[in-house]
mmCIF file of C-alpha atoms in Angstrom:
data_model
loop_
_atom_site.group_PDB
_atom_site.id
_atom_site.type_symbol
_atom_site.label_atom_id
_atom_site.label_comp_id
_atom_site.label_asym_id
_atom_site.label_seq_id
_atom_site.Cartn_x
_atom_site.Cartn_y
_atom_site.Cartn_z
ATOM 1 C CA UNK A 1 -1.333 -9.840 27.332
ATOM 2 C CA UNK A 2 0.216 -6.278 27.426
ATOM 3 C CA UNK A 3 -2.322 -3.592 27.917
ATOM 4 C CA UNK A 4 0.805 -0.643 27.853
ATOM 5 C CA UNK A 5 -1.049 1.700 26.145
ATOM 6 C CA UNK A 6 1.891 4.112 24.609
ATOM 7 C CA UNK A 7 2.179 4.268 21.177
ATOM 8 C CA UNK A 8 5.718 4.465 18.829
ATOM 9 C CA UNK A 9 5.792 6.720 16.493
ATOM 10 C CA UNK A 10 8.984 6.998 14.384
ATOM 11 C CA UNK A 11 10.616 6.551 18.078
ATOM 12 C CA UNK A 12 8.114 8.694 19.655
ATOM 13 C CA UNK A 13 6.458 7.398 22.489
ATOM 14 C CA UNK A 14 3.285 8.736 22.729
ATOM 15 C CA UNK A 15 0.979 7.685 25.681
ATOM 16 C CA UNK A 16 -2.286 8.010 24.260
ATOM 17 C CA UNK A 17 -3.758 6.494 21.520
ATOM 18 C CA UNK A 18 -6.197 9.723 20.237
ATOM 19 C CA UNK A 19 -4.429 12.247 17.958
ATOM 20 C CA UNK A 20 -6.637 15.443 18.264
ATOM 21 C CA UNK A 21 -6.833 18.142 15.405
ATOM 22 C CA UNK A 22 -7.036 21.605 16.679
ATOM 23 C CA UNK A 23 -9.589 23.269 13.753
ATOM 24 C CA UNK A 24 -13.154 24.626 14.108
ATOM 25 C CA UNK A 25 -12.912 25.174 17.732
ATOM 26 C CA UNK A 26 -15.304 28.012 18.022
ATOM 27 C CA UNK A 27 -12.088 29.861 20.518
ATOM 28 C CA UNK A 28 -8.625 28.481 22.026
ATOM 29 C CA UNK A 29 -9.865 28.331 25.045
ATOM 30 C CA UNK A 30 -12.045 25.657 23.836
ATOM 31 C CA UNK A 31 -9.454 23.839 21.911
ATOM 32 C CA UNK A 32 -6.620 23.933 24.787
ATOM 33 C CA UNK A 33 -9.498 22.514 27.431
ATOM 34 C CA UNK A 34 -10.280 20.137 25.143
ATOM 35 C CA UNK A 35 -6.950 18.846 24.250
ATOM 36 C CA UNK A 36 -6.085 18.433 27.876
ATOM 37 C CA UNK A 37 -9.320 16.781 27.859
ATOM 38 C CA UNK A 38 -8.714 14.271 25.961
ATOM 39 C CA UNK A 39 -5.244 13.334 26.896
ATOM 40 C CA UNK A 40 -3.651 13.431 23.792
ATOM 41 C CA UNK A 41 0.171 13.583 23.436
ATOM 42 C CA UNK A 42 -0.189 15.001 20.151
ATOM 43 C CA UNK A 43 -1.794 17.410 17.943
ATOM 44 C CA UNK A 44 -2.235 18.298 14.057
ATOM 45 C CA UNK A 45 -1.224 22.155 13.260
ATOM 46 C CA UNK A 46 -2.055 23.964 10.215
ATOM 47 C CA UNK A 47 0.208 26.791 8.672
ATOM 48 C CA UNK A 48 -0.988 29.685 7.938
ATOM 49 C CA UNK A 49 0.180 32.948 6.647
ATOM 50 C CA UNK A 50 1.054 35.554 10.562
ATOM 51 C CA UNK A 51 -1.648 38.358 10.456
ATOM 52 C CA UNK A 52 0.383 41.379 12.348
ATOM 53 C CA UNK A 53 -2.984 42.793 12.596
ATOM 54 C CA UNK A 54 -4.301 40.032 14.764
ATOM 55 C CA UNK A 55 -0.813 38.364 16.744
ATOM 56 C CA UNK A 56 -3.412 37.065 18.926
ATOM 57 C CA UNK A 57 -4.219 34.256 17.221
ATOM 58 C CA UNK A 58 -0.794 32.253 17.323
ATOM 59 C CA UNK A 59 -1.831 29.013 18.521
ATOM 60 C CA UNK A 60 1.877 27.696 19.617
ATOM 61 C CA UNK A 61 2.221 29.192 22.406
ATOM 62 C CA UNK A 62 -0.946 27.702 24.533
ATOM 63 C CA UNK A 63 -0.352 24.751 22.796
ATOM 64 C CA UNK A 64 3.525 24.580 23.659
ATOM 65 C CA UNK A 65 2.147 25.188 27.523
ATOM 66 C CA UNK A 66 0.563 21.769 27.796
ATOM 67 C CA UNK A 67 3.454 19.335 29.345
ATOM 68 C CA UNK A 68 4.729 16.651 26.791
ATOM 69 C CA UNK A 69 2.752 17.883 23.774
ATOM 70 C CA UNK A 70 3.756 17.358 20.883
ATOM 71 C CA UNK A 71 2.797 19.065 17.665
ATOM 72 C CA UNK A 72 2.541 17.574 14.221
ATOM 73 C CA UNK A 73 1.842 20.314 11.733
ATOM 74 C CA UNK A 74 -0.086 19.253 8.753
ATOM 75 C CA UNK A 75 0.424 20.306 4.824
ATOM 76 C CA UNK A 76 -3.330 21.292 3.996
ATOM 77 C CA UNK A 77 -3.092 23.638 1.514
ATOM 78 C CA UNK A 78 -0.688 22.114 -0.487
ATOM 79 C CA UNK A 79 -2.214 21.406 -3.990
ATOM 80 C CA UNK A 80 1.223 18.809 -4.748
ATOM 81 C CA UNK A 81 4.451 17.241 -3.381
ATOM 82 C CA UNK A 82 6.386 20.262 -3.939
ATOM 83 C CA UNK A 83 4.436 22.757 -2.102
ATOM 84 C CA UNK A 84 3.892 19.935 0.472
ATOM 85 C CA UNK A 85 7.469 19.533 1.278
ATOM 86 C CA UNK A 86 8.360 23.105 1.378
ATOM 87 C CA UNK A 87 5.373 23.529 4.036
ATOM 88 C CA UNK A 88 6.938 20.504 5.801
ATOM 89 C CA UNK A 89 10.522 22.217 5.595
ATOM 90 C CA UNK A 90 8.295 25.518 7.042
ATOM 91 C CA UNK A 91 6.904 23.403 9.638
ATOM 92 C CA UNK A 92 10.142 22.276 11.136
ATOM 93 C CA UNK A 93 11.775 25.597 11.265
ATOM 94 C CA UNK A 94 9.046 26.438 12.891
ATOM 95 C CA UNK A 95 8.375 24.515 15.912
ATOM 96 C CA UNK A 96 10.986 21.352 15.380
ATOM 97 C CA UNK A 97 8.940 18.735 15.556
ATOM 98 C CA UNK A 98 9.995 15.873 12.890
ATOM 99 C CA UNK A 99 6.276 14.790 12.608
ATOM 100 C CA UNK A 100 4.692 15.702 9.514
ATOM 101 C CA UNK A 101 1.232 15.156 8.113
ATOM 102 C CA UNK A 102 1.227 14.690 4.725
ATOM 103 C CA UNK A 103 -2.228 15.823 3.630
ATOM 104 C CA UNK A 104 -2.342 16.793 -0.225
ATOM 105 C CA UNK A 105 -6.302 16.985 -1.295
ATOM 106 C CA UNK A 106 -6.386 19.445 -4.280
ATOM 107 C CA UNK A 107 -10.211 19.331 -4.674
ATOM 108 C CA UNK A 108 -11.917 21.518 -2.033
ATOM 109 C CA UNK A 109 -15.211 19.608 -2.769
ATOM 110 C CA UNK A 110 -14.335 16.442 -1.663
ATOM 111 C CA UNK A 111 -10.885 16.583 -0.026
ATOM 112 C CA UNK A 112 -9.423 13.166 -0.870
ATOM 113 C CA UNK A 113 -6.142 12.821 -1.307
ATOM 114 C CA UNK A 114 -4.101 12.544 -4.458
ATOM 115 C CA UNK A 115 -2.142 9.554 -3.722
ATOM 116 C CA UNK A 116 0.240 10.326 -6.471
ATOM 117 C CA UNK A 117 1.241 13.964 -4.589
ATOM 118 C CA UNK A 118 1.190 11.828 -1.718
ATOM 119 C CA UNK A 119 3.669 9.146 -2.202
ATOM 120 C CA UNK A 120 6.275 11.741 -3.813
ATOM 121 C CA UNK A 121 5.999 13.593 -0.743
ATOM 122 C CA UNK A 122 6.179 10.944 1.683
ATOM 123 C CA UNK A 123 9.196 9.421 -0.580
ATOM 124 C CA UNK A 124 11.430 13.065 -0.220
ATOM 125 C CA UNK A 125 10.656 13.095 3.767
ATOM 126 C CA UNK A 126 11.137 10.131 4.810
ATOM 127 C CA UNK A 127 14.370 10.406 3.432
ATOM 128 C CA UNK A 128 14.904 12.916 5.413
ATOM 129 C CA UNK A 129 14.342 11.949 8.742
ATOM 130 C CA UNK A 130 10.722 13.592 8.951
ATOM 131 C CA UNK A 131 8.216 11.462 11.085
ATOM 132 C CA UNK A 132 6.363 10.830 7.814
ATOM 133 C CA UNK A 133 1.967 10.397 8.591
ATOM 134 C CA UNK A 134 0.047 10.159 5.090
ATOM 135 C CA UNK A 135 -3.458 11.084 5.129
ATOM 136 C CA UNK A 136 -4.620 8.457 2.025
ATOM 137 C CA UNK A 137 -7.003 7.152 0.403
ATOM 138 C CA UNK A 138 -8.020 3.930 2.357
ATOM 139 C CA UNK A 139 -6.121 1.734 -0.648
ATOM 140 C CA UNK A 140 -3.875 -1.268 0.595
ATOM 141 C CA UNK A 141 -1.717 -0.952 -2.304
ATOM 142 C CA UNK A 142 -0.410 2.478 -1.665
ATOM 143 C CA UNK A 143 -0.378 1.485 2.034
ATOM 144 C CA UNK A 144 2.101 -0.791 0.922
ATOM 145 C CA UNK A 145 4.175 1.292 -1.543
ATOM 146 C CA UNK A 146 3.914 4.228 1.743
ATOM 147 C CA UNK A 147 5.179 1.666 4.179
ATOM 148 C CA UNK A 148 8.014 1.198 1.864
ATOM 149 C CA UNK A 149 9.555 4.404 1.385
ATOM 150 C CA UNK A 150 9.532 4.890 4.943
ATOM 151 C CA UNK A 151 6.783 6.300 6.684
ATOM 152 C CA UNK A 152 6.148 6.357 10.436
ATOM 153 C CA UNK A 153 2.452 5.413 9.714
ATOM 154 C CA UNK A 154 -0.197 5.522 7.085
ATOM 155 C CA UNK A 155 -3.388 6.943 7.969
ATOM 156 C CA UNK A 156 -6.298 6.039 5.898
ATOM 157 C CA UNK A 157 -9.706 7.971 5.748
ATOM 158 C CA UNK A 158 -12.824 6.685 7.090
ATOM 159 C CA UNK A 159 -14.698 9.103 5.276
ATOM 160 C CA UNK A 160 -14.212 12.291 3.836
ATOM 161 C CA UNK A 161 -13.165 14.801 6.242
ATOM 162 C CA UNK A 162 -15.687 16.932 8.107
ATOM 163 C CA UNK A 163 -18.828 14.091 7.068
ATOM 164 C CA UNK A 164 -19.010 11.927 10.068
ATOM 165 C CA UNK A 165 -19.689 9.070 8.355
ATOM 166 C CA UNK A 166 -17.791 6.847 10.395
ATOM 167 C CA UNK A 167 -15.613 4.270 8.569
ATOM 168 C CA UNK A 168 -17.326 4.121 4.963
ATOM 169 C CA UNK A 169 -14.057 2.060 4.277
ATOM 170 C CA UNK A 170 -14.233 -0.134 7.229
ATOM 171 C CA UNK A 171 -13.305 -3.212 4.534
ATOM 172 C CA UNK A 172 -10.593 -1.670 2.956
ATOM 173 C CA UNK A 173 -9.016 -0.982 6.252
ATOM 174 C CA UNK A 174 -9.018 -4.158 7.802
ATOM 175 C CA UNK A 175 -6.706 -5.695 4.880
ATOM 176 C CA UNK A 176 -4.169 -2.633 5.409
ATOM 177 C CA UNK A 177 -4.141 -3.334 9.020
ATOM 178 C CA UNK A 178 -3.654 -7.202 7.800
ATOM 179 C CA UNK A 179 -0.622 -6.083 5.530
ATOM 180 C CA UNK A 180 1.209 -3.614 7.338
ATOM 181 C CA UNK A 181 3.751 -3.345 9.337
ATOM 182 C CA UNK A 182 3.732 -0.031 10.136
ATOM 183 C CA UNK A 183 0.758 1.756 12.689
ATOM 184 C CA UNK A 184 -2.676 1.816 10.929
ATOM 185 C CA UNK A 185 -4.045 5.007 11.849
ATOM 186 C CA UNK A 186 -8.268 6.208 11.019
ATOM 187 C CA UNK A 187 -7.790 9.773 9.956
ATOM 188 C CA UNK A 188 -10.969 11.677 9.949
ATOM 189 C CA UNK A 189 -15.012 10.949 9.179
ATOM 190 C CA UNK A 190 -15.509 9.480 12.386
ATOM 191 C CA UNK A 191 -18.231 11.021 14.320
ATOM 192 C CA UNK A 192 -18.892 8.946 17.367
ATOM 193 C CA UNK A 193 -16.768 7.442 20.529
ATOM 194 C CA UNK A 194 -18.409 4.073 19.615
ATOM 195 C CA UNK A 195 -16.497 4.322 15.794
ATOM 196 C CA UNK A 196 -13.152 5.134 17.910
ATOM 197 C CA UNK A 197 -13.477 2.026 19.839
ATOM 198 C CA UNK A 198 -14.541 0.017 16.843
ATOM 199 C CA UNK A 199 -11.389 1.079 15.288
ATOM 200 C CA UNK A 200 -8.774 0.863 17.566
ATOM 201 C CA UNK A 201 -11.048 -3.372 18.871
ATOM 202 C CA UNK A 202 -10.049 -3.907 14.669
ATOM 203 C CA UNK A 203 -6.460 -3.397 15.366
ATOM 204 C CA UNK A 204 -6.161 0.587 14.332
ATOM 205 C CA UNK A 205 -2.913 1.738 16.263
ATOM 206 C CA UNK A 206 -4.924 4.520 16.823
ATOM 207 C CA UNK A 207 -7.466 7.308 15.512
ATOM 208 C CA UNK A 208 -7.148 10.666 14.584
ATOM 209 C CA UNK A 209 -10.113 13.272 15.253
ATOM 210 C CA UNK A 210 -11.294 16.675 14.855
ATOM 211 C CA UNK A 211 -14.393 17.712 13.732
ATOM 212 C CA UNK A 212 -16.048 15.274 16.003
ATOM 213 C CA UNK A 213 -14.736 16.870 18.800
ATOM 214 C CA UNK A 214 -14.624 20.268 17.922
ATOM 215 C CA UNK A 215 -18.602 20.166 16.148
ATOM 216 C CA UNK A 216 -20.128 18.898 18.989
ATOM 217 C CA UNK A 217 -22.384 20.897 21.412
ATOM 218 C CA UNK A 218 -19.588 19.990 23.989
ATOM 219 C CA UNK A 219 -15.915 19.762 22.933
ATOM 220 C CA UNK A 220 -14.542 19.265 26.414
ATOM 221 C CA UNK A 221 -16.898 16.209 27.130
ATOM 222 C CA UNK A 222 -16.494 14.538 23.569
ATOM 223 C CA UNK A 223 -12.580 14.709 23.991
ATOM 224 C CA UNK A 224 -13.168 13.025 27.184
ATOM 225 C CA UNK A 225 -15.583 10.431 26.111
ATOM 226 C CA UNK A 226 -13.239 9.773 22.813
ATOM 227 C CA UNK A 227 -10.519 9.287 25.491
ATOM 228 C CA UNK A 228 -12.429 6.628 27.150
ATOM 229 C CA UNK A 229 -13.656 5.094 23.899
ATOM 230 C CA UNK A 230 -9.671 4.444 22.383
ATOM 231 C CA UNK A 231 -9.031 3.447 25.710
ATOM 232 C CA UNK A 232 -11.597 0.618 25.999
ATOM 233 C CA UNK A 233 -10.899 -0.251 22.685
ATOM 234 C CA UNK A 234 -7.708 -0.987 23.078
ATOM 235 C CA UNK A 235 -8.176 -3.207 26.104
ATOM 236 C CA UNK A 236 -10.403 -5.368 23.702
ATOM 237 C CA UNK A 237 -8.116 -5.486 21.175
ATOM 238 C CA UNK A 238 -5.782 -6.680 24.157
ATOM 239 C CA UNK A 239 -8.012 -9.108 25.977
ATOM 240 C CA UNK A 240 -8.744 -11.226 22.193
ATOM 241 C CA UNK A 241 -12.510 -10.684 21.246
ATOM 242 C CA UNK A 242 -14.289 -13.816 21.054
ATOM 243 C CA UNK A 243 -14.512 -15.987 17.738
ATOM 244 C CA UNK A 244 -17.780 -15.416 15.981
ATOM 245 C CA UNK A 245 -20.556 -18.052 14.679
ATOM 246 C CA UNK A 246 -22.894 -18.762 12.406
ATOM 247 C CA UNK A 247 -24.912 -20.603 14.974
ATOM 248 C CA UNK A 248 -26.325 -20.387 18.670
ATOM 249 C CA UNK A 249 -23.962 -21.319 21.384
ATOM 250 C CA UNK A 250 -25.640 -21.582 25.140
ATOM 251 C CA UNK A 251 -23.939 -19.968 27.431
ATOM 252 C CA UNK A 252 -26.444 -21.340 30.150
ATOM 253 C CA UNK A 253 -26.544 -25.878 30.729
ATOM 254 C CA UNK A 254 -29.877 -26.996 28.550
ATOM 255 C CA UNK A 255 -29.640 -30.287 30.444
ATOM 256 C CA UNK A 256 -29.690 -31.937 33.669
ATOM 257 C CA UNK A 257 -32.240 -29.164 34.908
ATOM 258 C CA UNK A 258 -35.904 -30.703 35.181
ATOM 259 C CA UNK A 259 -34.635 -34.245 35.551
ATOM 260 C CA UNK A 260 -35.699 -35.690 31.867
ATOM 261 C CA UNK B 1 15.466 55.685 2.246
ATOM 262 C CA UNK B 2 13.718 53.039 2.705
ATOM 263 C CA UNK B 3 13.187 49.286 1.784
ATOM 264 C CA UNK B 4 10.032 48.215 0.141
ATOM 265 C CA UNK B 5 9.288 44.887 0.406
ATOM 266 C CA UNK B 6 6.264 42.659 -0.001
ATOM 267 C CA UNK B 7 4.959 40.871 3.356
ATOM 268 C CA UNK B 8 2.286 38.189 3.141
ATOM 269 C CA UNK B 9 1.746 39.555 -0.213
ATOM 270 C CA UNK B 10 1.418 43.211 1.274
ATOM 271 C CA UNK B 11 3.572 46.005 0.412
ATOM 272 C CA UNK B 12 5.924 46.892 4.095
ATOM 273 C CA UNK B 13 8.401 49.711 4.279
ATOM 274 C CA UNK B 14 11.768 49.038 6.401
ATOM 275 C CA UNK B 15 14.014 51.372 6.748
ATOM 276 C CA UNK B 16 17.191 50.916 4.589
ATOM 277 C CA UNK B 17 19.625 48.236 5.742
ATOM 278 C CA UNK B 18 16.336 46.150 8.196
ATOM 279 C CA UNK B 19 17.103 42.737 8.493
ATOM 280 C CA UNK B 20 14.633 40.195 9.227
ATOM 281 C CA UNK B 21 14.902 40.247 12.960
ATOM 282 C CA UNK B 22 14.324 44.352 12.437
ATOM 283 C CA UNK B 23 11.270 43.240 10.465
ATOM 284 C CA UNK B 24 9.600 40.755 13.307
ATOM 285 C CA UNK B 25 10.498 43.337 15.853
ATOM 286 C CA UNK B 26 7.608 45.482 14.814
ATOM 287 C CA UNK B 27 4.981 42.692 15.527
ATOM 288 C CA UNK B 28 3.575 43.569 18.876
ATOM 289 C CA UNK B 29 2.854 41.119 20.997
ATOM 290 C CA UNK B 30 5.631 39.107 19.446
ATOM 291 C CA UNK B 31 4.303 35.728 18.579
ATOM 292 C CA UNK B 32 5.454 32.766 19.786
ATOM 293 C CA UNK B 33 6.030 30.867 16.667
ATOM 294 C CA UNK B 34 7.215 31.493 13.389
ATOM 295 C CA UNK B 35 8.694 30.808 10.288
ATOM 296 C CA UNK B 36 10.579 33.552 7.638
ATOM 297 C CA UNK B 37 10.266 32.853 3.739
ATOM 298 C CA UNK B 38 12.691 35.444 1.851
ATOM 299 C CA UNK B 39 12.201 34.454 -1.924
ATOM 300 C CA UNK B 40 11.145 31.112 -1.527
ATOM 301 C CA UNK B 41 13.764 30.076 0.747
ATOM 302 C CA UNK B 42 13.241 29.706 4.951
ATOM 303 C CA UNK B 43 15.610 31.751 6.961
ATOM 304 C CA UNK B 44 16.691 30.059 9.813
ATOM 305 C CA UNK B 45 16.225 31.433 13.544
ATOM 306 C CA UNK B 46 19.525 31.777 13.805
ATOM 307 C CA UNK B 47 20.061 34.279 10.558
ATOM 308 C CA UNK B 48 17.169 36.740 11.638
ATOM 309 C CA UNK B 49 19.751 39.060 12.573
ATOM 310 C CA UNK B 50 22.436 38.925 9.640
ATOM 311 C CA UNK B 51 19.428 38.613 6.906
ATOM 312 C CA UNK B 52 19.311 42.043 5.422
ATOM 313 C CA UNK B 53 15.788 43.067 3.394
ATOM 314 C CA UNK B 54 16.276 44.751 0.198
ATOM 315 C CA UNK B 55 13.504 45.899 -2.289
ATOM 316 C CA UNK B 56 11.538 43.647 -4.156
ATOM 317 C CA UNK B 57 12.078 41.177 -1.206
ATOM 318 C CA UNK B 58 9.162 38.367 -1.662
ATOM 319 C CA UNK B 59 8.833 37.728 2.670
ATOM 320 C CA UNK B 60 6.263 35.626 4.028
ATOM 321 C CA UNK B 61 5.979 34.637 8.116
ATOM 322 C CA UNK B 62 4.100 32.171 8.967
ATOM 323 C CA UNK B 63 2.685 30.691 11.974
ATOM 324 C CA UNK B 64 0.099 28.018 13.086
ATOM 325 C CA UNK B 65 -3.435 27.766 13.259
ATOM 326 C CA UNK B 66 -5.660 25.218 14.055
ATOM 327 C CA UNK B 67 -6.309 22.440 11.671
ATOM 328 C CA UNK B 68 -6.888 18.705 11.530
#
């Protein structure tokens, strides 16, 4: 039974199984304590157009500060695979990490990915020796077409981003995790520790949050208690859970007690 | 003379001849990360100082913010 809990990533060894986002934390102060918090090796990035007005609020360098960090810039904002893979390109100039989230949602109502943008992304990067990590739709069949251009992961929604409601797709998700042979990763609508744990017991590699954290009343605590949550789920998925039935089984004798 | 250029979709003045190291010199404090676009196409780090600006230059920089 190995309980090593370090994750590979496109030969990345990561040793904690919570990726952290860095948005809506109401300061950086706030984000940095919570990212050391929760003992994440790495964290999502957005670009963003440099304000000269306001240099202040560069995030790499506090970020950069934390030992073994890692970053993995995202493409939000990208309405296609073109503009995704030019942000990607962007990305890597910029701090030269090969990780890449591919996130391509071109409807600011809901935020689901096109898996069409998606793939064609994912297909030009991998090629090119990005750490490729879709954000998809929870689909098994594009899981499968991801897997096999090359990515380093595919990362299926729970929910919608920002809704916290937990893993909507739970079903879906279990037959990716049954097909693929690449990390299953929950990317975003989770809301509590317990739907961390639940994730990572059903054989998620790992989960990625950030509104859950950085929403709550206390960012610093949630990062800790979604720290403890991966980390107990992944000691379950470890230690076997136990088969299920459709009918009572005593744990305690029911004989040889009264002497009938 | 001097170079007009568009920055971040803003109209900059350089003087004539800045190159795109002259350009990031003149963000104070100098920011950690980030990334030159000159027409579409990245400059890398190590061309900031050979890259000369001329006018009509399309530059963005870009840098990181939080996001999930």
């Amino acid at each position: 039974m190995a309980m090593d809990d370090t994750l590979i990533l496109g030969g990345e060894t990561l040793s904690s199984r919570l990726i952290l986002g860095s948005g809506k934390f109401a300061d950086t102060a706030t984000m940095i304590a919570a990212v050391k918090a929760s003992g994440t090796g790495l964290v999502t990035v957005a670009l963003r157009r440099f304000n000269p007005d306001q240099p202040t609020d560069d995030l790499m360098g506090p970020l950069m500060a934390i030992p073994g960090l890692k970053l993995m810039p995202n493409t939000s904002g990208a309405r296609d695979a073109k503009e995704a893979v030019k942000a990607a390109y962007i990305a890597r100039e910029l701090c030269g990490s090969r990780f890449i989230k591919v996130e391509i949602h071109p409807n600011p109502h809901h935020l689901l990915p096109d898996p069409i943008e998606t793939y064609e992304a994912c297909r030009i990067l991998a090629a090119d020796d990005f750490i490729v990590m879709p954000y998809m739709p929870a689909d098994p069949v594009l899981a499968k077409r991801l897997e096999e251009v090359g990515v380093a992961s595919v990362m299926p929604l729970g929910a919608a981003i920002g809704t916290g409601h937990g893993m909507a797709t739970r079903e879906m998700i279990e037959i990716i995790i049954r097909d693929s042979h690449v990390p299953v990763i929950v990317d975003a609508g989770l809301r509590a520790p317990s739907e961390a744990a639940a994730a990572i017991e059903m054989g998620c590699a790992a989960v990625l949050v950030n509104s859950a954290v950085a929403a709550s009343d206390h960012p610093v605590g949630m990062a800790e208690a979604f720290k403890e949550a991966v980390a107990a789920g992944w000691k379950a998925w470890c230690s076997g859970l136990m088969p299920t039935s459709e009918t009572a089984v005593a744990t305690s004798p029911l004989t040889s007690f009264l002497g009938s | 003379m001097a170079v007009h250029i568009s920055l971040n979709d803003k109209n900059h003045d350089l003087p004539d001849g800045a190159t795109v190291a002259r350009l990031l010199a003149g963000f104070s404090p100098q920011p950690k990360g980030i990334a030159v676009v000159v027409n579409g196409g990245i400059v890398p780090k190590a061309a900031y100082e050979t890259t000369k600006l001329t006018d009509g230059d399309q530059v963005e920089v870009l840098t990181f913010a939080g996001g999930g």
